[in-house]
Coordinates of C-alpha atoms and ligand atoms in Angstrom, one line a residue:
X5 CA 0.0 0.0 0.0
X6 CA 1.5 3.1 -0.8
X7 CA 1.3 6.2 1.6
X8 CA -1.5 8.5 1.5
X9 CA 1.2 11.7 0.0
X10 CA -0.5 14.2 -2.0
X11 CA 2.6 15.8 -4.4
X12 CA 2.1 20.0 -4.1
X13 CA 0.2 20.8 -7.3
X14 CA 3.2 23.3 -8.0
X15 CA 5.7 20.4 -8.3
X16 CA 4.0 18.1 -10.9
X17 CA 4.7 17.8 -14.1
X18 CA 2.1 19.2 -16.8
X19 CA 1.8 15.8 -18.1
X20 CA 2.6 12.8 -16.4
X21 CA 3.3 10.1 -18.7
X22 CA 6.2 8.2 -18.6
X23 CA 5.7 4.8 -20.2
X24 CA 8.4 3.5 -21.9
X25 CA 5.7 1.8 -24.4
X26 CA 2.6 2.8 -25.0
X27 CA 4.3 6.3 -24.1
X28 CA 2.7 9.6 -23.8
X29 CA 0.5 10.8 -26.9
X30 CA 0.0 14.6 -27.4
X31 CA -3.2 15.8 -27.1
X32 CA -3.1 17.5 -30.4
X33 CA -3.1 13.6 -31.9
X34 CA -5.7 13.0 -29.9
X35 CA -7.4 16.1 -31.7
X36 CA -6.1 14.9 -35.4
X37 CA -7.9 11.4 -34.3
X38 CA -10.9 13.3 -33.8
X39 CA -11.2 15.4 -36.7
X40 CA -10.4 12.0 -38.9
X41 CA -13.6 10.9 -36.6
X42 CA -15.9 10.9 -39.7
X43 CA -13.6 10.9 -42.4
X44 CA -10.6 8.3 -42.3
X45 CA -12.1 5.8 -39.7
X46 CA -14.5 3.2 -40.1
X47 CA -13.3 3.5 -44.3
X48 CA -12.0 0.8 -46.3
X49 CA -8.0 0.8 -45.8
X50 CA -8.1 -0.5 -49.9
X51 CA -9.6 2.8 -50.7
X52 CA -7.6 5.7 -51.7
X53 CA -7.8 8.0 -47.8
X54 CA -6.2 5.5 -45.9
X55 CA -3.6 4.7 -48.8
X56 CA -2.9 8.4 -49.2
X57 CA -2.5 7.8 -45.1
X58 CA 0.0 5.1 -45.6
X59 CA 1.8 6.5 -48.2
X60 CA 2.3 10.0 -46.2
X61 CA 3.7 7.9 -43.4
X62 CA 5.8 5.9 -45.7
X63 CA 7.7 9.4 -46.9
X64 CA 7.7 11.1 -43.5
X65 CA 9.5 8.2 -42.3
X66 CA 11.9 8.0 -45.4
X67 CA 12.6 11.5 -44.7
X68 CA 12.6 11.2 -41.1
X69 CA 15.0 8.5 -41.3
X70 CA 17.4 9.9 -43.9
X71 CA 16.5 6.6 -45.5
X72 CA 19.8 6.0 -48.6
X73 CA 18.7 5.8 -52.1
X74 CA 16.3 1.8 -52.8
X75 CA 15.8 1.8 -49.3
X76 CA 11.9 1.3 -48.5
X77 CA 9.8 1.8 -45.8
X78 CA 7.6 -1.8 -45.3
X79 CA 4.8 -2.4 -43.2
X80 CA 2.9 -5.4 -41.5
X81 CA 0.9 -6.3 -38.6
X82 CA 1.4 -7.7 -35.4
X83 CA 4.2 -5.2 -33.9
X84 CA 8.0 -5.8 -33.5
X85 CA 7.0 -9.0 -31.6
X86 CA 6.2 -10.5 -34.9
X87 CA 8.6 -8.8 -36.8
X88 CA 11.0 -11.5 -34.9
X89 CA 9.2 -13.9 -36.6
X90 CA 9.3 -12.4 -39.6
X91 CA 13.2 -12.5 -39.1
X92 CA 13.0 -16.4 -38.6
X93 CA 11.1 -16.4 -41.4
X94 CA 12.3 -14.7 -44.1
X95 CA 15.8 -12.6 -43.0
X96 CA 17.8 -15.6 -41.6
X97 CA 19.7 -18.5 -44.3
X98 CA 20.9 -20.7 -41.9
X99 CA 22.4 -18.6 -38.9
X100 CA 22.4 -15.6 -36.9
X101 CA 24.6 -13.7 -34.5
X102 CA 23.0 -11.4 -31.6
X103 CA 24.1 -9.0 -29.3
X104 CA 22.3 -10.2 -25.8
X105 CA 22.0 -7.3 -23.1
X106 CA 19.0 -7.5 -22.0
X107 CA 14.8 -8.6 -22.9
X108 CA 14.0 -7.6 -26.0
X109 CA 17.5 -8.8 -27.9
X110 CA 17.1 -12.3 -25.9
X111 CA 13.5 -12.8 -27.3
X112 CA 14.5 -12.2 -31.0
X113 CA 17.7 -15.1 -30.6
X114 CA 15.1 -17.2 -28.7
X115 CA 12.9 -17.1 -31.6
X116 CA 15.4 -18.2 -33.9
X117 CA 16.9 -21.0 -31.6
X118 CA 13.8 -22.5 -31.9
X119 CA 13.2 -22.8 -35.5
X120 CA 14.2 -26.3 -37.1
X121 CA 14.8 -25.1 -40.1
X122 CA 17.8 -23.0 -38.8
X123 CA 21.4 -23.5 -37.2
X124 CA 21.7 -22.6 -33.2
X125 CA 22.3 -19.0 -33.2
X126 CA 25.5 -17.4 -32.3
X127 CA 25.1 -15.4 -29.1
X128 CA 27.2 -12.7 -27.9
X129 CA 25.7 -11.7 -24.3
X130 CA 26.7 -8.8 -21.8
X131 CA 25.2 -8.1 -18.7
X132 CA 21.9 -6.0 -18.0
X133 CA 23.0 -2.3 -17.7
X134 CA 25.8 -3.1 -20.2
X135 CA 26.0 -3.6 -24.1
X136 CA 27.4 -5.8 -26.6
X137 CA 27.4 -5.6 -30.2
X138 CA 28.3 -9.0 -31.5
X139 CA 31.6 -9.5 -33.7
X140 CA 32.1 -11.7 -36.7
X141 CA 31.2 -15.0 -37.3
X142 CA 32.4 -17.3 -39.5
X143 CA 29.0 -18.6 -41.0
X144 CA 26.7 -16.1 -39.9
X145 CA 24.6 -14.5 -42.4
X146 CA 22.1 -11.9 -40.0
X147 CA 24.0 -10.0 -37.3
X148 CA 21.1 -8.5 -34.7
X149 CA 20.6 -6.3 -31.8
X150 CA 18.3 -3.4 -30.4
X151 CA 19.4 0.3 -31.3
X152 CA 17.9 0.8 -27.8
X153 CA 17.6 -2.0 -25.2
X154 CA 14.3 -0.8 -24.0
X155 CA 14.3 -3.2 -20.5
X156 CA 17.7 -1.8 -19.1
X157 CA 18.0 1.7 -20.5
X158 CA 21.0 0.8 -22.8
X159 CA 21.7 2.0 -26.4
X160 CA 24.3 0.6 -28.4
X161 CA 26.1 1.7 -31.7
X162 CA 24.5 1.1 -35.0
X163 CA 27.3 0.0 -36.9
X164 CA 28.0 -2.4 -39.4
X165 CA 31.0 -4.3 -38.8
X166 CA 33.2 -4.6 -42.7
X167 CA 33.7 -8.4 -41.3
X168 CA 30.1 -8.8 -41.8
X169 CA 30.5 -9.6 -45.4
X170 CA 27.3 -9.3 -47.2
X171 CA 25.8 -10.7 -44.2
X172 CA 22.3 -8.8 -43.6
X173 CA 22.2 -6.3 -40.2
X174 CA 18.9 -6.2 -38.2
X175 CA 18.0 -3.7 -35.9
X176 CA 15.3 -3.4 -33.3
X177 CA 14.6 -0.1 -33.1
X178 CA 11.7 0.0 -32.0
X179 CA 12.2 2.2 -29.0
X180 CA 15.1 4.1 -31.1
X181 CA 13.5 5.0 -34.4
X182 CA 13.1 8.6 -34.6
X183 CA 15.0 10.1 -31.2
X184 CA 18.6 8.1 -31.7
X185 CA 21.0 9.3 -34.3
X186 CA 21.1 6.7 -36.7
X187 CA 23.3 6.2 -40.4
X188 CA 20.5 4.3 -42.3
X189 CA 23.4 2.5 -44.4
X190 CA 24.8 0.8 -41.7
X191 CA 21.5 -1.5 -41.2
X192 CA 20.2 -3.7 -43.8
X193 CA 16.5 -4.1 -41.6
X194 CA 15.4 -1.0 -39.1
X195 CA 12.2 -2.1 -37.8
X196 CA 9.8 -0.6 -35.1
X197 CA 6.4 -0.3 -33.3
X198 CA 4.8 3.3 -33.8
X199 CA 3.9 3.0 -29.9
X200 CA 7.0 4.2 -28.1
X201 CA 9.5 7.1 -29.4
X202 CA 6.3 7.9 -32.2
X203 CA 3.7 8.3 -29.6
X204 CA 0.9 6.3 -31.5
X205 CA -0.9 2.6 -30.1
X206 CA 0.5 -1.1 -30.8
X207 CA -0.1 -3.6 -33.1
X208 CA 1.7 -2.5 -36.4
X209 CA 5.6 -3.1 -37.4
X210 CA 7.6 -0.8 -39.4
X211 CA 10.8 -1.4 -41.3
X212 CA 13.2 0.4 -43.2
X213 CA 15.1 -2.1 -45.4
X214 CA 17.4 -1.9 -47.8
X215 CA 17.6 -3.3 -51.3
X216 CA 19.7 -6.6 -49.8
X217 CA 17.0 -7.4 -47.3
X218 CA 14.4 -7.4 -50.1
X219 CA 16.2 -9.7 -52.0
X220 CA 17.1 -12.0 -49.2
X221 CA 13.9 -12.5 -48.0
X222 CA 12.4 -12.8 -51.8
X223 CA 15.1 -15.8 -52.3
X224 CA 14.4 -17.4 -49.6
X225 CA 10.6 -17.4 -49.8
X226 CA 11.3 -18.9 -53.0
X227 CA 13.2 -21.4 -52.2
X228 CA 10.6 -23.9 -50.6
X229 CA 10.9 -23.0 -46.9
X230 CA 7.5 -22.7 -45.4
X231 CA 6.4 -19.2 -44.6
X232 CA 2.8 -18.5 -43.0
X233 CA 1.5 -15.4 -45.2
X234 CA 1.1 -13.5 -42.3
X235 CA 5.0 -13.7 -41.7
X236 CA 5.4 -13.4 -45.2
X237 CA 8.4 -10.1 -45.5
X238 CA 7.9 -10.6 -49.2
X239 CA 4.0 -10.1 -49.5
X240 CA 4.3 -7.2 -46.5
X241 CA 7.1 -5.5 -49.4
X242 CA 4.6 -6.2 -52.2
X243 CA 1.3 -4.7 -49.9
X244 CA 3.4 -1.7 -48.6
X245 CA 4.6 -0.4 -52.2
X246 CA 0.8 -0.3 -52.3
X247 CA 0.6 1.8 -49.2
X248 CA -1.6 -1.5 -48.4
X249 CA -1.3 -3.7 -45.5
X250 CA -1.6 -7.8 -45.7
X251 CA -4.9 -7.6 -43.6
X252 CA -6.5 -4.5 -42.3
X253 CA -5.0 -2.2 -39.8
X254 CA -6.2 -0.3 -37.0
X255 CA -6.8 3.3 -39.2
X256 CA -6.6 5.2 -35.8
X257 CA -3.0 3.9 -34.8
X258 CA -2.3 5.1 -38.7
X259 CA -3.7 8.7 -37.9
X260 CA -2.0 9.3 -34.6
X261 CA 1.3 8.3 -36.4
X262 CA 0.9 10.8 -39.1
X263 CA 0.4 13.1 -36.8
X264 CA 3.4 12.5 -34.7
X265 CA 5.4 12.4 -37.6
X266 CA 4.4 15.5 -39.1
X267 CA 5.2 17.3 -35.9
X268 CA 8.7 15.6 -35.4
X269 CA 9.2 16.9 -39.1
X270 CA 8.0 20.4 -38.6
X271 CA 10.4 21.3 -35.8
X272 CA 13.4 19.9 -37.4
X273 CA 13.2 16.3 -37.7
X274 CA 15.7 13.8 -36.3
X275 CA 18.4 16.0 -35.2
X276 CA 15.6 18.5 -33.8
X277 CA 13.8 15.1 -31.8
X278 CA 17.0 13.4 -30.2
X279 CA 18.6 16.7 -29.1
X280 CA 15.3 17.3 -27.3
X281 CA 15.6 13.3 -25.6
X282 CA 18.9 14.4 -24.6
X283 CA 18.1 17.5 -23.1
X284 CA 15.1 15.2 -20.8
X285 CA 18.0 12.6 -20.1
X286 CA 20.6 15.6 -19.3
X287 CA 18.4 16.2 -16.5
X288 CA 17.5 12.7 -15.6
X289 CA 21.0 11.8 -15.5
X290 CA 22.4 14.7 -13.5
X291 CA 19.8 14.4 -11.2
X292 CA 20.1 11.0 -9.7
X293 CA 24.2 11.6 -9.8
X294 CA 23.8 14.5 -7.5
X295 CA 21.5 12.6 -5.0
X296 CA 23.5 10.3 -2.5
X297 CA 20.4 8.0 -2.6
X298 CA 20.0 7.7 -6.4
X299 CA 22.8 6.5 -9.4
X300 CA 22.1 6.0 -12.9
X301 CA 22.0 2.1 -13.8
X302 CA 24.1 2.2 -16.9
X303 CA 28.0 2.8 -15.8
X304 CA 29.1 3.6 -19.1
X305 CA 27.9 6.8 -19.9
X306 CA 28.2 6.7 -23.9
X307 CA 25.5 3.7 -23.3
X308 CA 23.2 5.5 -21.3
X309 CA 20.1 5.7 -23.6
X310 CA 19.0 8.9 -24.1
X311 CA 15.4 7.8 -24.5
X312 CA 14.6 5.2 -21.7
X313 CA 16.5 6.5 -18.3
X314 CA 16.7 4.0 -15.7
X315 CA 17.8 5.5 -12.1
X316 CA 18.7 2.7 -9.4
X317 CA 17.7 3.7 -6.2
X318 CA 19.4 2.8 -3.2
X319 CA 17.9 1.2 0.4
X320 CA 16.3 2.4 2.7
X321 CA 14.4 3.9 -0.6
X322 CA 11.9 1.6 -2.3
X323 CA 11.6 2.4 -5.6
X324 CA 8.8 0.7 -5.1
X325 CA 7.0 2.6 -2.3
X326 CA 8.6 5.8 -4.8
X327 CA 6.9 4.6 -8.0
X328 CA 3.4 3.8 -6.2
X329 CA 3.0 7.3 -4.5
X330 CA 3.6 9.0 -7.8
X331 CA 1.1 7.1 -9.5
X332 CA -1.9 7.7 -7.1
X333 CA -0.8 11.1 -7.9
X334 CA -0.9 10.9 -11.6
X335 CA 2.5 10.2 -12.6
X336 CA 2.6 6.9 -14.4
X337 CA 4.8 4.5 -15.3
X338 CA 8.1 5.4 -13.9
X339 CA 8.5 1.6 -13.1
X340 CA 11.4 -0.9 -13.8
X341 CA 10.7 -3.5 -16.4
X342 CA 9.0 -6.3 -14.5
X343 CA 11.3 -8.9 -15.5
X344 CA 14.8 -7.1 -14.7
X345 CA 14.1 -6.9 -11.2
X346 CA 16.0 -4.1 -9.6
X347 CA 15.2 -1.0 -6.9
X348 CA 15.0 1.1 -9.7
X349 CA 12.8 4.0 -11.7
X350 CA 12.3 3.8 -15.6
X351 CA 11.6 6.7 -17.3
X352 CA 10.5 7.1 -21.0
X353 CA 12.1 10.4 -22.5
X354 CA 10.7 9.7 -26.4
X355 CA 10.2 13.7 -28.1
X356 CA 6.7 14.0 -26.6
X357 CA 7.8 14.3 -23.3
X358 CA 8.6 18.1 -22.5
X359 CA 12.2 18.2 -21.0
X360 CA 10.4 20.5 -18.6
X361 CA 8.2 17.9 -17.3
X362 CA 11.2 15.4 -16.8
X363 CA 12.4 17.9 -14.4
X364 CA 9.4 18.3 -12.3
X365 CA 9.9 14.5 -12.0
X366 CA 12.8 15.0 -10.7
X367 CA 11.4 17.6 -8.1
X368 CA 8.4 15.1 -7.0
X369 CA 10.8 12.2 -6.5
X370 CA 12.9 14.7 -4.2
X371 CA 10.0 15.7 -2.6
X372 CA 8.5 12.0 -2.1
X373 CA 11.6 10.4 -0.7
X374 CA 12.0 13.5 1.3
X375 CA 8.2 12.8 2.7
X376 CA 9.4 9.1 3.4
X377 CA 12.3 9.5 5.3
Ligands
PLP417 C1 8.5 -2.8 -26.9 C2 9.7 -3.5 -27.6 C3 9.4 -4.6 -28.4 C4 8.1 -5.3 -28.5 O1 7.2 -4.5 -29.2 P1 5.7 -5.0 -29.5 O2 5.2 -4.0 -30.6 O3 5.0 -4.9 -28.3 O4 5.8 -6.4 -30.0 C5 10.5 -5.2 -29.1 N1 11.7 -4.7 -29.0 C6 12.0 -3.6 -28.2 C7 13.4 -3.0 -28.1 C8 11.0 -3.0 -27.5 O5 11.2 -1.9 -26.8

């Protein structure tokens, strides 16, 4: 049970969202999703609206991106979850090396273990709060890891490795695309979900992939593996030149994205959105090192992610205790990822958040642990 503390009005943030996924959306979305209220949804995605939707998306995120010439952007359903599938499916020959440092990497080499159609995967693992990248190997022909590893707060180098050979590079971005400074030619595969740095709901993968990932999966689909339709990277390629979808898609998630996008894009884009998930980590960061009860999890400070923060606390403070009182006073989701276990705060610093509000986090925390001791 968490102590009956009511945070002075003058402390709290404007908006207290701080999910690393779903993450905050902006109330002018909200308003875009309205005003599409009789026009976009409850249409027929086959119909020229929604494509125009789709195709708008397609370019903001080309542009957003910086995406190299024959690069596309290529849509399915089922969000990055299945996108690891996908991956099984269609990106991997016959084996894969990962970079293991933390959740979301360890599901995707998981996945891939367990198909029979493919050779154990070659894992290169590191800690939780550290990173690892992995290096080459001999008969690998996918090399994967997360841009961002959204379950410790650790972001590692996009970077392709010239010992790769033509082997393909996968990257989960999906709590990095559109806040982390990324070089689009070093990854082969950039996929995402538009429900954490782009501020929209679940349930729809993105990826930006290059002419060799096309090809790959298109050669291997043709070659008499099995590949469920749904999983299918080839028919998702052939649907999204289409600005189509395999099956339909939820038209709202579509219209909150936009939305997003266009915004990021107004004020400067890439550069403009990751300078402004620094500034929110700047303050994160700074904080908890100048509080003898508080440290920032990550050690290495080039791998602390500017977009997820996570802030260890240390005993007699329960994060725990910490976490609850701010939510019964409207400041959500500053939790630690379930699974990682640790006396800890998580914070979501994606572009929608206002640096501002990051720091009258920082204020209530103060001013709860304060209460508490
Ligand atoms: C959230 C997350 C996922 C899972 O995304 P879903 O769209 O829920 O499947 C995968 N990878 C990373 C890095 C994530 O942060």
């Amino acid at each position: 049970m968490a102590p009956d503390l009511r945070i002075p009005t003058d402390l709290l943030p404007a908006d207290g969202r701080f999910g690393s996924g779903p993450s905050k959306i902006r109330p002018e979305q909200v308003a875009a999703l309205s005003a599409a209220g009789r026009s976009l949804l409850g249409t027929s995605h086959r119909q020229r609206p929604v494509r125009a939707l789709v195709g708008h998306i397609k370019e903001s995120l080309t542009s957003l991106l910086g995406l190299p010439d024959g690069y596309e952007i290529v849509l399915g359903l089922g969000g990055s979850s299945a996108f690891w599938d996908v991956t099984t499916c269609c990106l991997v020959d016959h084996r894969s090396a990962h970079g293991v440092f933390g959740e979301f990497g360890a599901k995707l080499a998981a996945a891939i273990a367990r198909a029979p159609f493919l050779a154990e995967p070659s894992i290169a693992q590191a800690e939780p709060g550290a990173v690892v990248v992995p290096g080459p190997v001999d008969d690998a022909d996918v090399y994967a890891w997360p841009h961002n590893e959204t379950s410790t707060g650790v972001m590692a180098p996009v970077r392709r490795d010239p010992r790769y050979g033509d082997a393909l590079v996968v990257v989960d971005a999906t709590s990095a695309a559109g806040a982390l400074p990324v070089d689009m030619s070093q990854a082969d595969v950039y996929y995402f979900a538009p429900q954490k740095v782009l501020a929209s709901d679940g349930g729809l993968w993105f990826a930006a992939a290059s002419p060799a990932a096309v090809e790959r999966a298109a050669r291997i689909e043709a070659s008499g593996r099995w590949v469920p339709d749904f999983l299918s990277f080839s028919a998702a390629v052939t649907n999204s030149r289409q600005d189509q979808t395999l099956n339909t898609p939820a038209i709202g998630t579509l219209v909150l994205l936009a939305e997003q996008l266009d915004w990021i894009l107004g004020n400067g884009g890439l550069d403009w959105a990751a300078q402004r998930s620094a500034t929110s980590a700047g303050h994160l960061y700074s904080w908890a090192q100048s509080r003898d009860w508080a440290t920032p999890f990550v050690v290495d400070e080039a791998a602390r992610s500017t977009v997820v923060g996570t802030v260890d606390l240390l005993p007699p403070v329960e994060a725990a205790t910490v976490t609850a009182v701010l939510r019964a006073n409207g400041v959500v989701d500053t939790e630690p990822y379930r699974r990682l276990g640790r006396n800890q705060l998580r914070v979501g610093m994606y572009p929608a958040v206002d640096p501002d509000d990051v720091l009258a986090l920082t204020a209530c925390v103060d001013w709860v642990v304060e209460q508490l001791s």
